[in-house]
Tab-separated table of N, CA and C in Angstrom:
chain	number	residue	atom	x	y	z
A	1	MET	N	49.032	-79.770	-7.179
A	1	MET	CA	49.244	-78.461	-7.762
A	1	MET	C	50.751	-78.228	-7.870
A	2	GLY	N	51.286	-78.124	-9.086
A	2	GLY	CA	52.701	-77.908	-9.294
A	2	GLY	C	53.123	-76.487	-9.000
A	3	PHE	N	52.452	-75.541	-9.616
A	3	PHE	CA	52.749	-74.138	-9.357
A	3	PHE	C	51.551	-73.295	-9.750
A	4	ILE	N	51.579	-72.055	-9.323
A	4	ILE	CA	50.489	-71.120	-9.600
A	4	ILE	C	50.974	-70.114	-10.624
A	5	LYS	N	50.138	-69.846	-11.611
A	5	LYS	CA	50.479	-68.873	-12.650
A	5	LYS	C	49.680	-67.598	-12.429
A	6	GLY	N	50.319	-66.484	-12.681
A	6	GLY	CA	49.639	-65.201	-12.639
A	6	GLY	C	50.363	-64.227	-13.540
A	7	GLU	N	49.633	-63.345	-14.178
A	7	GLU	CA	50.282	-62.347	-15.027
A	7	GLU	C	50.917	-61.255	-14.174
A	8	SER	N	50.208	-60.846	-13.121
A	8	SER	CA	50.720	-59.785	-12.249
A	8	SER	C	51.103	-60.361	-10.890
A	9	ILE	N	51.855	-59.586	-10.131
A	9	ILE	CA	52.224	-59.985	-8.777
A	9	ILE	C	50.957	-60.144	-7.937
A	10	GLY	N	50.017	-59.218	-8.076
A	10	GLY	CA	48.767	-59.275	-7.324
A	10	GLY	C	47.927	-60.490	-7.660
A	11	GLU	N	47.815	-60.809	-8.943
A	11	GLU	CA	47.027	-61.974	-9.361
A	11	GLU	C	47.638	-63.262	-8.806
A	12	ALA	N	48.952	-63.395	-8.907
A	12	ALA	CA	49.626	-64.591	-8.402
A	12	ALA	C	49.486	-64.694	-6.885
A	13	TYR	N	49.633	-63.581	-6.188
A	13	TYR	CA	49.500	-63.569	-4.727
A	13	TYR	C	48.089	-63.997	-4.328
A	14	PHE	N	47.077	-63.447	-4.994
A	14	PHE	CA	45.688	-63.775	-4.685
A	14	PHE	C	45.408	-65.259	-4.942
A	15	LYS	N	45.907	-65.788	-6.060
A	15	LYS	CA	45.706	-67.208	-6.371
A	15	LYS	C	46.403	-68.102	-5.336
A	16	ALA	N	47.598	-67.713	-4.908
A	16	ALA	CA	48.321	-68.484	-3.897
A	16	ALA	C	47.562	-68.471	-2.575
A	17	TYR	N	47.079	-67.311	-2.197
A	17	TYR	CA	46.314	-67.169	-0.953
A	17	TYR	C	45.058	-68.036	-1.004
A	18	LYS	N	44.356	-67.992	-2.135
A	18	LYS	CA	43.125	-68.770	-2.305
A	18	LYS	C	43.422	-70.274	-2.285
A	19	ALA	N	44.509	-70.692	-2.895
A	19	ALA	CA	44.875	-72.112	-2.907
A	19	ALA	C	45.115	-72.629	-1.495
A	20	ILE	N	45.730	-71.819	-0.663
A	20	ILE	CA	45.976	-72.226	0.718
A	20	ILE	C	44.671	-72.237	1.513
A	21	LEU	N	43.865	-71.190	1.371
A	21	LEU	CA	42.592	-71.124	2.099
A	21	LEU	C	41.643	-72.246	1.702
A	22	ASP	N	41.616	-72.589	0.426
A	22	ASP	CA	40.726	-73.644	-0.065
A	22	ASP	C	41.342	-75.039	0.069
A	23	ALA	N	42.498	-75.123	0.704
A	23	ALA	CA	43.212	-76.387	0.923
A	23	ALA	C	43.508	-77.115	-0.386
A	24	LYS	N	43.742	-76.363	-1.454
A	24	LYS	CA	44.101	-76.973	-2.733
A	24	LYS	C	45.610	-77.151	-2.855
A	25	SER	N	46.319	-76.529	-1.956
A	25	SER	CA	47.763	-76.676	-1.952
A	25	SER	C	48.138	-77.615	-0.811
A	26	PRO	N	48.949	-78.640	-1.087
A	26	PRO	CA	49.309	-79.584	-0.027
A	26	PRO	C	50.353	-79.032	0.936
A	27	HIS	N	50.897	-77.877	0.639
A	27	HIS	CA	51.982	-77.328	1.450
A	27	HIS	C	51.725	-75.855	1.747
A	28	TRP	N	52.460	-75.354	2.719
A	28	TRP	CA	52.394	-73.920	3.021
A	28	TRP	C	53.457	-73.162	2.242
A	29	TYR	N	53.966	-73.775	1.218
A	29	TYR	CA	54.859	-73.076	0.300
A	29	TYR	C	54.434	-73.434	-1.110
A	30	LEU	N	54.606	-72.524	-2.009
A	30	LEU	CA	54.162	-72.717	-3.386
A	30	LEU	C	55.201	-72.164	-4.339
A	31	MET	N	55.229	-72.722	-5.526
A	31	MET	CA	56.009	-72.109	-6.585
A	31	MET	C	55.036	-71.264	-7.396
A	32	VAL	N	55.389	-70.015	-7.597
A	32	VAL	CA	54.520	-69.085	-8.312
A	32	VAL	C	55.261	-68.562	-9.531
A	33	HIS	N	54.596	-68.610	-10.683
A	33	HIS	CA	55.172	-68.065	-11.912
A	33	HIS	C	54.418	-66.793	-12.268
A	34	ILE	N	55.128	-65.669	-12.281
A	34	ILE	CA	54.529	-64.384	-12.656
A	34	ILE	C	55.039	-64.058	-14.051
A	35	SER	N	54.133	-64.120	-15.025
A	35	SER	CA	54.549	-63.979	-16.420
A	35	SER	C	54.889	-62.545	-16.813
A	36	ARG	N	54.318	-61.573	-16.132
A	36	ARG	CA	54.584	-60.176	-16.497
A	36	ARG	C	54.726	-59.301	-15.243
A	37	PRO	N	55.801	-59.481	-14.456
A	37	PRO	CA	55.955	-58.702	-13.224
A	37	PRO	C	56.286	-57.230	-13.471
A	38	ILE	N	56.863	-56.932	-14.634
A	38	ILE	CA	57.241	-55.559	-14.976
A	38	ILE	C	56.382	-55.090	-16.141
A	39	LEU	N	55.779	-53.913	-15.991
A	39	LEU	CA	54.947	-53.349	-17.057
A	39	LEU	C	55.790	-52.658	-18.119
A	40	ASP	N	56.745	-51.867	-17.659
A	40	ASP	CA	57.537	-51.073	-18.600
A	40	ASP	C	58.919	-50.856	-18.011
A	41	ASN	N	59.921	-51.535	-18.551
A	41	ASN	CA	61.262	-51.394	-17.990
A	41	ASN	C	62.037	-50.218	-18.571
A	42	SER	N	61.405	-49.437	-19.433
A	42	SER	CA	62.088	-48.259	-19.967
A	42	SER	C	61.825	-47.021	-19.110
A	43	MET	N	60.840	-47.112	-18.215
A	43	MET	CA	60.502	-45.962	-17.373
A	43	MET	C	61.441	-45.876	-16.184
A	44	LYS	N	61.680	-44.678	-15.731
A	44	LYS	CA	62.505	-44.467	-14.551
A	44	LYS	C	61.602	-44.156	-13.370
A	45	ILE	N	61.905	-44.767	-12.240
A	45	ILE	CA	61.152	-44.502	-11.018
A	45	ILE	C	61.701	-43.214	-10.424
A	46	SER	N	60.806	-42.260	-10.157
A	46	SER	CA	61.245	-40.923	-9.778
A	46	SER	C	61.370	-40.689	-8.277
A	47	SER	N	60.842	-41.587	-7.451
A	47	SER	CA	60.935	-41.387	-6.006
A	47	SER	C	60.840	-42.734	-5.299
A	48	LEU	N	60.932	-42.701	-3.984
A	48	LEU	CA	60.794	-43.915	-3.195
A	48	LEU	C	59.349	-44.180	-2.798
A	49	ASP	N	58.415	-43.335	-3.228
A	49	ASP	CA	57.000	-43.549	-2.925
A	49	ASP	C	56.444	-44.614	-3.859
A	50	VAL	N	55.767	-45.605	-3.292
A	50	VAL	CA	55.259	-46.736	-4.070
A	50	VAL	C	54.329	-46.297	-5.194
A	51	THR	N	53.647	-45.184	-5.032
A	51	THR	CA	52.736	-44.692	-6.066
A	51	THR	C	53.470	-44.475	-7.385
A	52	ASP	N	54.722	-44.038	-7.312
A	52	ASP	CA	55.517	-43.805	-8.520
A	52	ASP	C	55.990	-45.108	-9.169
A	53	TRP	N	55.883	-46.203	-8.473
A	53	TRP	CA	56.347	-47.488	-8.987
A	53	TRP	C	55.251	-48.216	-9.757
A	54	LEU	N	54.004	-47.772	-9.626
A	54	LEU	CA	52.871	-48.505	-10.196
A	54	LEU	C	52.857	-48.539	-11.718
A	55	LYS	N	53.550	-47.614	-12.361
A	55	LYS	CA	53.625	-47.622	-13.825
A	55	LYS	C	54.686	-48.608	-14.314
A	56	VAL	N	55.517	-49.084	-13.397
A	56	VAL	CA	56.613	-49.983	-13.745
A	56	VAL	C	56.330	-51.418	-13.285
A	57	ILE	N	55.878	-51.576	-12.050
A	57	ILE	CA	55.651	-52.900	-11.467
A	57	ILE	C	54.194	-53.309	-11.652
A	58	ASN	N	53.967	-54.512	-12.135
A	58	ASN	CA	52.624	-55.023	-12.403
A	58	ASN	C	52.054	-55.678	-11.141
A	59	VAL	N	51.420	-54.875	-10.276
A	59	VAL	CA	50.903	-55.406	-9.016
A	59	VAL	C	49.430	-55.769	-9.058
A	60	GLU	N	48.681	-55.273	-9.977
A	60	GLU	CA	47.231	-55.417	-10.133
A	60	GLU	C	46.509	-54.478	-9.164
A	61	LYS	N	45.742	-53.594	-9.711
A	61	LYS	CA	45.122	-52.494	-8.976
A	61	LYS	C	44.234	-52.928	-7.813
A	62	ARG	N	43.387	-53.934	-7.988
A	62	ARG	CA	42.463	-54.288	-6.897
A	62	ARG	C	43.202	-54.834	-5.680
A	63	ILE	N	44.255	-55.590	-5.900
A	63	ILE	CA	45.050	-56.109	-4.785
A	63	ILE	C	45.792	-54.957	-4.117
A	64	TYR	N	46.394	-54.104	-4.915
A	64	TYR	CA	47.128	-52.959	-4.389
A	64	TYR	C	46.202	-52.049	-3.577
A	65	ASP	N	45.038	-51.720	-4.134
A	65	ASP	CA	44.096	-50.833	-3.439
A	65	ASP	C	43.648	-51.420	-2.104
A	66	ALA	N	43.385	-52.717	-2.077
A	66	ALA	CA	42.966	-53.360	-0.826
A	66	ALA	C	44.082	-53.305	0.210
A	67	PHE	N	45.318	-53.520	-0.226
A	67	PHE	CA	46.432	-53.537	0.721
A	67	PHE	C	46.774	-52.143	1.233
A	68	ILE	N	46.817	-51.157	0.349
A	68	ILE	CA	47.232	-49.821	0.810
A	68	ILE	C	46.237	-49.212	1.785
A	69	ASN	N	44.983	-49.613	1.709
A	69	ASN	CA	43.967	-49.065	2.604
A	69	ASN	C	43.825	-49.848	3.904
A	70	PHE	N	44.497	-50.991	4.012
A	70	PHE	CA	44.426	-51.775	5.238
A	70	PHE	C	45.176	-51.042	6.346
A	71	LYS	N	44.628	-51.058	7.566
A	71	LYS	CA	45.278	-50.422	8.717
A	71	LYS	C	45.880	-51.502	9.610
A	72	PHE	N	47.202	-51.463	9.759
A	72	PHE	CA	47.897	-52.396	10.630
A	72	PHE	C	47.840	-51.894	12.068
A	73	SER	N	47.954	-52.808	13.033
A	73	SER	CA	47.933	-52.418	14.443
A	73	SER	C	49.294	-51.886	14.889
A	74	LYS	N	50.308	-52.168	14.119
A	74	LYS	CA	51.674	-51.743	14.442
A	74	LYS	C	52.123	-50.721	13.402
A	75	LYS	N	52.813	-49.680	13.846
A	75	LYS	CA	53.268	-48.676	12.873
A	75	LYS	C	54.572	-49.115	12.212
A	76	ASP	N	54.760	-48.663	10.995
A	76	ASP	CA	55.989	-48.932	10.265
A	76	ASP	C	57.101	-48.071	10.849
A	77	GLU	N	58.267	-48.659	11.052
A	77	GLU	CA	59.378	-47.937	11.677
A	77	GLU	C	59.935	-46.812	10.813
A	78	TRP	N	59.864	-46.949	9.499
A	78	TRP	CA	60.434	-45.934	8.610
A	78	TRP	C	59.485	-44.768	8.375
A	79	THR	N	58.213	-45.060	8.179
A	79	THR	CA	57.266	-43.993	7.832
A	79	THR	C	56.484	-43.490	9.034
A	80	GLY	N	56.371	-44.312	10.069
A	80	GLY	CA	55.578	-43.941	11.240
A	80	GLY	C	54.079	-44.121	11.029
A	81	GLY	N	53.688	-44.624	9.857
A	81	GLY	CA	52.272	-44.791	9.547
A	81	GLY	C	51.788	-46.216	9.751
A	82	TYR	N	50.483	-46.376	9.727
A	82	TYR	CA	49.853	-47.668	9.990
A	82	TYR	C	49.219	-48.311	8.755
A	83	SER	N	49.103	-47.590	7.666
A	83	SER	CA	48.408	-48.124	6.490
A	83	SER	C	49.310	-49.079	5.704
A	84	GLY	N	48.675	-49.879	4.856
A	84	GLY	CA	49.437	-50.758	3.979
A	84	GLY	C	50.390	-49.972	3.100
A	85	LYS	N	49.954	-48.802	2.660
A	85	LYS	CA	50.825	-47.954	1.842
A	85	LYS	C	52.054	-47.534	2.645
A	86	ASP	N	51.855	-47.189	3.919
A	86	ASP	CA	52.990	-46.830	4.773
A	86	ASP	C	53.964	-48.000	4.894
A	87	TRP	N	53.428	-49.211	5.039
A	87	TRP	CA	54.278	-50.389	5.176
A	87	TRP	C	55.036	-50.679	3.890
A	88	ILE	N	54.401	-50.548	2.746
A	88	ILE	CA	55.107	-50.749	1.473
A	88	ILE	C	56.215	-49.711	1.327
A	89	ASN	N	55.883	-48.445	1.574
A	89	ASN	CA	56.893	-47.390	1.468
A	89	ASN	C	58.024	-47.607	2.463
A	90	GLY	N	57.701	-48.120	3.638
A	90	GLY	CA	58.727	-48.427	4.629
A	90	GLY	C	59.671	-49.512	4.157
A	91	ARG	N	59.126	-50.541	3.492
A	91	ARG	CA	59.981	-51.618	2.981
A	91	ARG	C	60.882	-51.094	1.863
A	92	ILE	N	60.347	-50.218	1.017
A	92	ILE	CA	61.151	-49.635	-0.060
A	92	ILE	C	62.285	-48.809	0.537
A	93	GLN	N	61.962	-47.979	1.530
A	93	GLN	CA	62.992	-47.158	2.173
A	93	GLN	C	64.040	-48.030	2.849
A	94	ASP	N	63.590	-49.079	3.532
A	94	ASP	CA	64.522	-49.968	4.211
A	94	ASP	C	65.427	-50.685	3.213
A	95	LEU	N	64.876	-51.025	2.064
A	95	LEU	CA	65.643	-51.705	1.027
A	95	LEU	C	66.722	-50.804	0.432
A	96	LEU	N	66.398	-49.553	0.199
A	96	LEU	CA	67.301	-48.665	-0.533
A	96	LEU	C	68.105	-47.705	0.343
A	97	ASN	N	67.755	-47.550	1.594
A	97	ASN	CA	68.441	-46.621	2.482
A	97	ASN	C	69.764	-47.217	2.959
A	98	GLU	N	70.794	-46.399	3.015
A	98	GLU	CA	72.120	-46.855	3.453
A	98	GLU	C	72.080	-47.453	4.858
A	99	GLN	N	71.175	-46.985	5.706
A	99	GLN	CA	71.073	-47.480	7.077
A	99	GLN	C	70.046	-48.605	7.231
A	100	GLY	N	69.424	-49.017	6.151
A	100	GLY	CA	68.397	-50.056	6.210
A	100	GLY	C	68.981	-51.442	6.437
A	101	TYR	N	68.176	-52.313	7.012
A	101	TYR	CA	68.615	-53.685	7.269
A	101	TYR	C	68.954	-54.424	5.986
A	102	TYR	N	68.172	-54.206	4.937
A	102	TYR	CA	68.442	-54.899	3.678
A	102	TYR	C	69.804	-54.494	3.129
A	103	LYS	N	70.065	-53.201	3.092
A	103	LYS	CA	71.339	-52.696	2.578
A	103	LYS	C	72.496	-53.237	3.416
A	104	LYS	N	72.341	-53.197	4.730
A	104	LYS	CA	73.406	-53.691	5.600
A	104	LYS	C	73.642	-55.185	5.393
A	105	SER	N	72.558	-55.928	5.166
A	105	SER	CA	72.695	-57.374	5.005
A	105	SER	C	73.251	-57.773	3.649
A	106	LEU	N	73.249	-56.861	2.698
A	106	LEU	CA	73.856	-57.153	1.403
A	106	LEU	C	75.373	-57.028	1.459
A	107	THR	N	75.878	-56.530	2.573
A	107	THR	CA	77.317	-56.373	2.753
A	107	THR	C	77.753	-57.193	3.957
A	108	GLU	N	79.021	-57.133	4.276
A	108	GLU	CA	79.544	-57.928	5.383
A	108	GLU	C	79.298	-57.299	6.741
A	109	GLU	N	78.486	-56.245	6.816
A	109	GLU	CA	78.245	-55.610	8.107
A	109	GLU	C	77.596	-56.591	9.081
A	110	PHE	N	76.741	-57.470	8.559
A	110	PHE	CA	76.193	-58.550	9.375
A	110	PHE	C	76.993	-59.806	9.072
A	111	SER	N	76.637	-60.911	9.672
A	111	SER	CA	77.439	-62.129	9.558
A	111	SER	C	77.454	-62.748	8.164
A	112	LEU	N	76.492	-62.423	7.317
A	112	LEU	CA	76.398	-63.055	6.003
A	112	LEU	C	76.456	-62.003	4.900
A	113	ASP	N	77.418	-62.137	4.010
A	113	ASP	CA	77.488	-61.257	2.846
A	113	ASP	C	76.553	-61.848	1.797
A	114	GLN	N	75.352	-61.299	1.695
A	114	GLN	CA	74.305	-61.866	0.844
A	114	GLN	C	74.722	-61.900	-0.628
A	115	ILE	N	75.359	-60.854	-1.108
A	115	ILE	CA	75.779	-60.815	-2.513
A	115	ILE	C	76.800	-61.910	-2.789
A	116	GLN	N	77.758	-62.064	-1.897
A	116	GLN	CA	78.765	-63.112	-2.057
A	116	GLN	C	78.102	-64.495	-2.039
A	117	GLU	N	77.112	-64.679	-1.181
A	117	GLU	CA	76.398	-65.961	-1.105
A	117	GLU	C	75.680	-66.270	-2.417
A	118	VAL	N	75.017	-65.280	-3.005
A	118	VAL	CA	74.313	-65.466	-4.279
A	118	VAL	C	75.312	-65.787	-5.387
A	119	GLU	N	76.418	-65.044	-5.438
A	119	GLU	CA	77.437	-65.295	-6.459
A	119	GLU	C	78.010	-66.705	-6.334
A	120	LYS	N	78.224	-67.148	-5.116
A	120	LYS	CA	78.750	-68.491	-4.874
A	120	LYS	C	77.760	-69.550	-5.376
A	121	ARG	N	76.482	-69.369	-5.087
A	121	ARG	CA	75.464	-70.326	-5.525
A	121	ARG	C	75.329	-70.337	-7.043
A	122	LEU	N	75.429	-69.180	-7.667
A	122	LEU	CA	75.273	-69.114	-9.119
A	122	LEU	C	76.422	-69.789	-9.859
A	123	SER	N	77.582	-69.878	-9.220
A	123	SER	CA	78.722	-70.515	-9.883
A	123	SER	C	78.960	-71.943	-9.388
A	124	ALA	N	78.069	-72.483	-8.576
A	124	ALA	CA	78.246	-73.825	-8.000
A	124	ALA	C	78.274	-74.907	-9.080
A	125	ARG	N	79.163	-75.893	-8.883
A	125	ARG	CA	79.300	-77.031	-9.800
A	125	ARG	C	79.239	-78.319	-8.991
A	126	ASP	N	78.747	-79.387	-9.626
A	126	ASP	CA	78.734	-80.681	-8.940
A	126	ASP	C	80.117	-81.323	-9.050
A	127	LYS	N	80.261	-82.573	-8.546
A	127	LYS	CA	81.577	-83.229	-8.528
A	127	LYS	C	82.131	-83.505	-9.920
A	128	ASN	N	81.259	-83.503	-10.947
A	128	ASN	CA	81.696	-83.709	-12.331
A	128	ASN	C	81.949	-82.392	-13.062
A	129	GLY	N	81.819	-81.284	-12.357
A	129	GLY	CA	82.045	-79.982	-12.967
A	129	GLY	C	80.839	-79.411	-13.692
A	130	LYS	N	79.723	-80.114	-13.617
A	130	LYS	CA	78.504	-79.654	-14.285
A	130	LYS	C	77.784	-78.637	-13.395
A	131	LYS	N	77.229	-77.606	-14.036
A	131	LYS	CA	76.506	-76.584	-13.284
A	131	LYS	C	75.338	-77.200	-12.532
A	132	MET	N	75.198	-76.836	-11.284
A	132	MET	CA	74.115	-77.378	-10.465
A	132	MET	C	72.842	-76.577	-10.715
A	133	HIS	N	71.740	-77.285	-10.894
A	133	HIS	CA	70.466	-76.615	-11.179
A	133	HIS	C	70.091	-75.630	-10.071
A	134	GLY	N	70.165	-76.078	-8.823
A	134	GLY	CA	69.792	-75.210	-7.706
A	134	GLY	C	70.694	-73.999	-7.576
A	135	GLY	N	71.944	-74.155	-8.005
A	135	GLY	CA	72.872	-73.047	-7.906
A	135	GLY	C	72.748	-72.059	-9.047
A	136	SER	N	71.987	-72.423	-10.067
A	136	SER	CA	71.878	-71.533	-11.223
A	136	SER	C	70.513	-70.867	-11.310
A	137	THR	N	69.726	-71.004	-10.276
A	137	THR	CA	68.400	-70.387	-10.281
A	137	THR	C	68.301	-69.373	-9.161
A	138	ASN	N	67.330	-68.522	-9.268
A	138	ASN	CA	67.113	-67.506	-8.250
A	138	ASN	C	65.619	-67.427	-8.002
A	139	ALA	N	65.218	-67.117	-6.810
A	139	ALA	CA	63.797	-67.061	-6.485
A	139	ALA	C	63.536	-66.042	-5.394
A	140	MET	N	62.325	-65.570	-5.357
A	140	MET	CA	61.897	-64.671	-4.295
A	140	MET	C	60.897	-65.440	-3.439
A	141	VAL	N	61.086	-65.422	-2.144
A	141	VAL	CA	60.194	-66.139	-1.247
A	141	VAL	C	59.037	-65.237	-0.865
A	142	CYS	N	57.835	-65.758	-0.994
A	142	CYS	CA	56.633	-65.025	-0.610
A	142	CYS	C	55.841	-65.917	0.328
A	143	ILE	N	55.645	-65.486	1.543
A	143	ILE	CA	54.868	-66.256	2.500
A	143	ILE	C	53.603	-65.477	2.794
A	144	LEU	N	52.479	-66.166	2.794
A	144	LEU	CA	51.189	-65.513	2.966
A	144	LEU	C	50.802	-65.451	4.433
A	145	PHE	N	50.410	-64.266	4.876
A	145	PHE	CA	49.990	-64.060	6.253
A	145	PHE	C	48.698	-63.276	6.279
A	146	SER	N	47.891	-63.532	7.293
A	146	SER	CA	46.711	-62.710	7.540
A	146	SER	C	47.190	-61.473	8.291
A	147	PRO	N	46.951	-60.274	7.777
A	147	PRO	CA	47.482	-59.082	8.437
A	147	PRO	C	46.866	-58.817	9.806
A	148	THR	N	45.703	-59.394	10.098
A	148	THR	CA	45.097	-59.164	11.409
A	148	THR	C	45.553	-60.182	12.440
A	149	LYS	N	45.855	-61.398	12.010
A	149	LYS	CA	46.195	-62.454	12.965
A	149	LYS	C	47.676	-62.811	12.989
A	150	ASP	N	48.367	-62.612	11.884
A	150	ASP	CA	49.719	-63.144	11.750
A	150	ASP	C	50.817	-62.093	11.675
A	151	LEU	N	50.565	-60.886	12.142
A	151	LEU	CA	51.579	-59.832	12.032
A	151	LEU	C	52.856	-60.223	12.767
A	152	LYS	N	52.721	-60.860	13.916
A	152	LYS	CA	53.892	-61.293	14.673
A	152	LYS	C	54.670	-62.355	13.889
A	153	ALA	N	53.949	-63.318	13.320
A	153	ALA	CA	54.595	-64.376	12.534
A	153	ALA	C	55.245	-63.807	11.279
A	154	ALA	N	54.625	-62.799	10.691
A	154	ALA	CA	55.162	-62.201	9.466
A	154	ALA	C	56.478	-61.487	9.721
A	155	CYS	N	56.736	-61.108	10.957
A	155	CYS	CA	57.971	-60.395	11.292
A	155	CYS	C	59.108	-61.348	11.661
A	156	ARG	N	58.828	-62.657	11.731
A	156	ARG	CA	59.875	-63.627	12.055
A	156	ARG	C	60.712	-63.937	10.822
A	157	PRO	N	61.923	-64.474	11.038
A	157	PRO	CA	62.793	-64.789	9.907
A	157	PRO	C	62.171	-65.783	8.935
A	158	CYS	N	62.443	-65.594	7.662
A	158	CYS	CA	61.953	-66.483	6.612
A	158	CYS	C	63.114	-66.747	5.661
A	159	PRO	N	63.270	-67.891	5.091
A	159	PRO	CA	62.514	-69.098	5.387
A	159	PRO	C	62.908	-69.657	6.742
A	160	ARG	N	62.049	-70.440	7.321
A	160	ARG	CA	62.300	-70.979	8.657
A	160	ARG	C	62.888	-72.383	8.574
A	161	ALA	N	63.767	-72.598	7.653
A	161	ALA	CA	64.403	-73.902	7.486
A	161	ALA	C	65.825	-73.817	8.015
A	162	GLU	N	66.163	-74.709	8.925
A	162	GLU	CA	67.484	-74.704	9.511
A	162	GLU	C	68.537	-74.948	8.431
A	163	GLY	N	69.587	-74.179	8.452
A	163	GLY	CA	70.658	-74.343	7.486
A	163	GLY	C	70.482	-73.558	6.200
A	164	VAL	N	69.302	-72.980	5.987
A	164	VAL	CA	69.065	-72.160	4.801
A	164	VAL	C	69.331	-70.715	5.182
A	165	LYS	N	70.342	-70.139	4.578
A	165	LYS	CA	70.684	-68.755	4.894
A	165	LYS	C	69.712	-67.825	4.198
A	166	SER	N	69.274	-66.823	4.907
A	166	SER	CA	68.379	-65.846	4.300
A	166	SER	C	68.685	-64.475	4.855
A	167	LEU	N	68.291	-63.474	4.108
A	167	LEU	CA	68.521	-62.091	4.492
A	167	LEU	C	67.939	-61.808	5.862
A	168	THR	N	66.696	-62.198	6.113
A	168	THR	CA	66.061	-61.878	7.387
A	168	THR	C	66.659	-62.665	8.537
A	169	GLN	N	67.134	-63.889	8.282
A	169	GLN	CA	67.758	-64.640	9.361
A	169	GLN	C	69.074	-64.001	9.764
A	170	SER	N	69.816	-63.482	8.810
A	170	SER	CA	71.091	-62.863	9.156
A	170	SER	C	70.863	-61.598	9.972
A	171	ILE	N	69.756	-60.926	9.758
A	171	ILE	CA	69.424	-59.724	10.525
A	171	ILE	C	69.012	-60.101	11.938
A	172	SER	N	68.118	-61.072	12.066
A	172	SER	CA	67.543	-61.394	13.369
A	172	SER	C	68.531	-62.107	14.280
A	173	ASN	N	69.569	-62.693	13.727
A	173	ASN	CA	70.537	-63.404	14.549
A	173	ASN	C	71.534	-62.463	15.210
A	174	GLN	N	71.440	-61.198	14.940
A	174	GLN	CA	72.383	-60.235	15.504
A	174	GLN	C	71.995	-59.842	16.907
């Protein structure tokens, strides 16, 4: 299996999860191509509540509905709630809030300036001056976890490859 295709984020996530469960994927990592992750880029998101994002981001309703109604055993630090919706809203708040880990990690407040790292990779050249393929691409890492069994593992730094700098590793190393 080279990669998984999905029109929406939800469809691709579900296919990736199924490929791992059915042992059709030889690895615990997959390349996923989402052909239509954004529904409408002309719309403005009016709040930090995930409900307002659904007209813009193509998540697929059945996947979204299943996740928002799931009850986690641990509460989200930002919202104080236990539902999947609380966790999504917590991640959005953490991403956009000045005091959030994501925001702090995008600057030099932690050991790695994430923006500078991305800019450096995007301009990387090989010894002949040719643009490096790996340095000219960008990707989002998605790791699949069972919310009932793997909550602890889901909170660990990703990717778990030594020498690969990541936003979550720079946070957890503090």
